[in-house]
Amino acid sequence: MDQPSLYDDGAVAWAMEQAVALRALGQRPKLSNVLDWHNVVEEIESVGRSEIDRVESALSQVLIHILKHVSAPMAQSTRSWRKEVIVWHASAARNYRPSMRQRIDWQRLWSISVKLADASLNVFGESLPGGLPDIMPFTPEELTSLDFDMDRGLERLAAVLKPAPDHH
């Protein structure tokens, strides 16, 4: 029992490790059938999934607010969007663990954030700029670094925006 626990590195890695171990134990015929192995494993895995969901949600809010700012830089809401990026990024950075990197679908996160930002802008007669990349323009390390903020996000997006087609 003196081995270091993955729990210290984050609930996601720990939960996945425990789920694998419990599944293996559940397959052993000599163990008591008193335990509901399937549901115990599912509950432990859900701990890891909820941690990932919390980080994904916060990162999505960061991306949505950056996308709204790049789309409507003169909107009255830009100050509140800046604040929201700080708040949501702090939550994401606080809860993100390296073991989550391979478990987050970064492309899906980008696609959903783009859709949500566009829907939010459309309510006010605004829309996303043309030329947004189809693939996630941020690396996980960029998004979760402690010094990431609205300005870094806007700079990164400006660097990857595709030029709009010229209609001459």
GROMACS .gro file of C-alpha atoms in nm:
model
  168
    1MET     CA    1   0.000   0.000   0.000
    2ASP     CA    2   0.304   0.230   0.003
    3GLN     CA    3   0.289   0.278  -0.374
    4PRO     CA    4   0.203   0.628  -0.492
    5SER     CA    5  -0.155   0.659  -0.609
    6LEU     CA    6  -0.267   0.801  -0.940
    7TYR     CA    7  -0.531   0.978  -0.734
    8ASP     CA    8  -0.265   1.234  -0.648
    9ASP     CA    9  -0.228   1.311  -1.022
   10GLY     CA   10  -0.601   1.357  -1.071
   11ALA     CA   11  -0.929   1.176  -1.044
   12VAL     CA   12  -0.944   1.093  -1.414
   13ALA     CA   13  -0.631   0.879  -1.428
   14TRP     CA   14  -0.716   0.726  -1.092
   15ALA     CA   15  -1.073   0.643  -1.194
   16MET     CA   16  -0.962   0.481  -1.517
   17GLU     CA   17  -0.695   0.277  -1.336
   18GLN     CA   18  -0.943   0.166  -1.072
   19ALA     CA   19  -1.205   0.074  -1.333
   20VAL     CA   20  -0.955  -0.151  -1.513
   21ALA     CA   21  -0.852  -0.315  -1.185
   22LEU     CA   22  -1.212  -0.369  -1.075
   23ARG     CA   23  -1.310  -0.518  -1.410
   24ALA     CA   24  -1.022  -0.764  -1.375
   25LEU     CA   25  -1.132  -0.851  -1.022
   26GLY     CA   26  -1.491  -0.891  -1.134
   27GLN     CA   27  -1.382  -1.158  -1.380
   28ARG     CA   28  -1.232  -1.376  -1.106
   29PRO     CA   29  -1.480  -1.656  -1.030
   30LYS     CA   30  -1.366  -1.709  -0.670
   31LEU     CA   31  -1.460  -1.358  -0.559
   32SER     CA   32  -1.792  -1.298  -0.396
   33ASN     CA   33  -2.080  -1.205  -0.621
   34VAL     CA   34  -2.210  -0.972  -0.351
   35LEU     CA   35  -2.053  -0.674  -0.523
   36ASP     CA   36  -2.233  -0.529  -0.824
   37TRP     CA   37  -1.907  -0.512  -1.021
   38HIS     CA   38  -2.056  -0.363  -1.335
   39ASN     CA   39  -2.224  -0.070  -1.161
   40VAL     CA   40  -1.933  -0.009  -0.922
   41VAL     CA   41  -1.702   0.022  -1.224
   42GLU     CA   42  -1.950   0.251  -1.402
   43GLU     CA   43  -1.973   0.480  -1.100
   44ILE     CA   44  -1.597   0.509  -1.067
   45GLU     CA   45  -1.563   0.580  -1.439
   46SER     CA   46  -1.830   0.848  -1.408
   47VAL     CA   47  -1.607   1.031  -1.158
   48GLY     CA   48  -1.342   1.061  -1.428
   49ARG     CA   49  -1.594   1.158  -1.695
   50SER     CA   50  -1.741   1.432  -1.475
   51GLU     CA   51  -1.393   1.580  -1.421
   52ILE     CA   52  -1.337   1.583  -1.797
   53ASP     CA   53  -1.682   1.732  -1.857
   54ARG     CA   54  -1.607   2.014  -1.613
   55VAL     CA   55  -1.281   2.101  -1.791
   56GLU     CA   56  -1.437   2.073  -2.137
   57SER     CA   57  -1.722   2.300  -2.036
   58ALA     CA   58  -1.486   2.565  -1.902
   59LEU     CA   59  -1.261   2.546  -2.209
   60SER     CA   60  -1.563   2.571  -2.435
   61GLN     CA   61  -1.669   2.891  -2.259
   62VAL     CA   62  -1.318   3.030  -2.309
   63LEU     CA   63  -1.332   2.953  -2.681
   64ILE     CA   64  -1.686   3.087  -2.720
   65HIS     CA   65  -1.595   3.422  -2.565
   66ILE     CA   66  -1.279   3.453  -2.774
   67LEU     CA   67  -1.477   3.373  -3.088
   68LYS     CA   68  -1.742   3.630  -2.996
   69HIS     CA   69  -1.474   3.895  -2.940
   70VAL     CA   70  -1.300   3.826  -3.270
   71SER     CA   71  -1.640   3.843  -3.442
   72ALA     CA   72  -1.769   4.160  -3.277
   73PRO     CA   73  -1.469   4.353  -3.139
   74MET     CA   74  -1.671   4.675  -3.106
   75ALA     CA   75  -1.961   4.518  -2.913
   76GLN     CA   76  -2.040   4.658  -2.571
   77SER     CA   77  -1.995   4.313  -2.424
   78THR     CA   78  -1.623   4.284  -2.497
   79ARG     CA   79  -1.529   4.379  -2.140
   80SER     CA   80  -1.753   4.113  -1.993
   81TRP     CA   81  -1.621   3.861  -2.249
   82ARG     CA   82  -1.267   3.936  -2.129
   83LYS     CA   83  -1.373   3.875  -1.771
   84GLU     CA   84  -1.550   3.553  -1.868
   85VAL     CA   85  -1.235   3.424  -2.038
   86ILE     CA   86  -1.039   3.489  -1.717
   87VAL     CA   87  -1.300   3.318  -1.499
   88TRP     CA   88  -1.354   3.014  -1.721
   89HIS     CA   89  -0.985   2.973  -1.794
   90ALA     CA   90  -0.904   2.978  -1.423
   91SER     CA   91  -1.153   2.696  -1.370
   92ALA     CA   92  -1.015   2.494  -1.661
   93ALA     CA   93  -0.652   2.546  -1.560
   94ARG     CA   94  -0.727   2.457  -1.198
   95ASN     CA   95  -0.903   2.132  -1.289
   96TYR     CA   96  -0.704   2.019  -1.593
   97ARG     CA   97  -0.467   1.727  -1.547
   98PRO     CA   98  -0.222   1.597  -1.808
   99SER     CA   99  -0.401   1.261  -1.800
  100MET     CA  100  -0.702   1.433  -1.957
  101ARG     CA  101  -0.515   1.531  -2.273
  102GLN     CA  102  -0.583   1.208  -2.461
  103ARG     CA  103  -0.937   1.178  -2.324
  104ILE     CA  104  -1.063   1.516  -2.445
  105ASP     CA  105  -1.183   1.529  -2.804
  106TRP     CA  106  -1.019   1.862  -2.887
  107GLN     CA  107  -1.166   1.879  -3.236
  108ARG     CA  108  -1.518   1.819  -3.105
  109LEU     CA  109  -1.459   2.085  -2.838
  110TRP     CA  110  -1.364   2.336  -3.111
  111SER     CA  111  -1.657   2.245  -3.339
  112ILE     CA  112  -1.914   2.273  -3.060
  113SER     CA  113  -1.765   2.601  -2.935
  114VAL     CA  114  -1.782   2.748  -3.286
  115LYS     CA  115  -2.150   2.645  -3.317
  116LEU     CA  116  -2.238   2.788  -2.976
  117ALA     CA  117  -2.053   3.114  -3.039
  118ASP     CA  118  -2.228   3.154  -3.374
  119ALA     CA  119  -2.569   3.091  -3.219
  120SER     CA  120  -2.497   3.344  -2.945
  121LEU     CA  121  -2.386   3.606  -3.197
  122ASN     CA  122  -2.683   3.547  -3.427
  123VAL     CA  123  -2.921   3.655  -3.150
  124PHE     CA  124  -2.769   4.004  -3.180
  125GLY     CA  125  -2.743   4.012  -3.559
  126GLU     CA  126  -2.371   3.930  -3.558
  127SER     CA  127  -2.194   3.631  -3.709
  128LEU     CA  128  -1.860   3.458  -3.699
  129PRO     CA  129  -1.599   3.587  -3.942
  130GLY     CA  130  -1.525   3.386  -4.251
  131GLY     CA  131  -1.198   3.204  -4.260
  132LEU     CA  132  -1.214   3.035  -3.920
  133PRO     CA  133  -1.012   2.714  -3.929
  134ASP     CA  134  -1.202   2.387  -3.943
  135ILE     CA  135  -0.957   2.224  -3.706
  136MET     CA  136  -0.880   2.327  -3.349
  137PRO     CA  137  -0.631   2.613  -3.375
  138PHE     CA  138  -0.508   2.585  -3.015
  139THR     CA  139  -0.297   2.311  -2.866
  140PRO     CA  140  -0.406   2.166  -2.532
  141GLU     CA  141  -0.091   2.314  -2.380
  142GLU     CA  142  -0.181   2.663  -2.505
  143LEU     CA  143  -0.537   2.647  -2.380
  144THR     CA  144  -0.444   2.519  -2.037
  145SER     CA  145  -0.129   2.724  -1.973
  146LEU     CA  146  -0.152   2.962  -1.681
  147ASP     CA  147  -0.068   3.264  -1.897
  148PHE     CA  148  -0.343   3.205  -2.156
  149ASP     CA  149  -0.589   3.493  -2.179
  150MET     CA  150  -0.813   3.680  -2.424
  151ASP     CA  151  -0.521   3.856  -2.593
  152ARG     CA  152  -0.330   3.534  -2.651
  153GLY     CA  153  -0.644   3.373  -2.786
  154LEU     CA  154  -0.715   3.663  -3.021
  155GLU     CA  155  -0.353   3.667  -3.143
  156ARG     CA  156  -0.362   3.294  -3.213
  157LEU     CA  157  -0.691   3.319  -3.400
  158ALA     CA  158  -0.567   3.614  -3.605
  159ALA     CA  159  -0.262   3.409  -3.705
  160VAL     CA  160  -0.473   3.120  -3.836
  161LEU     CA  161  -0.770   3.301  -3.990
  162LYS     CA  162  -0.791   3.216  -4.356
  163PRO     CA  163  -0.820   3.522  -4.579
  164ALA     CA  164  -1.169   3.574  -4.720
  165PRO     CA  165  -1.196   3.500  -5.093
  166ASP     CA  166  -1.147   3.807  -5.309
  167HIS     CA  167  -1.456   3.878  -5.525
  168HIS     CA  168  -1.324   4.098  -5.810
   0.00000   0.00000   0.00000
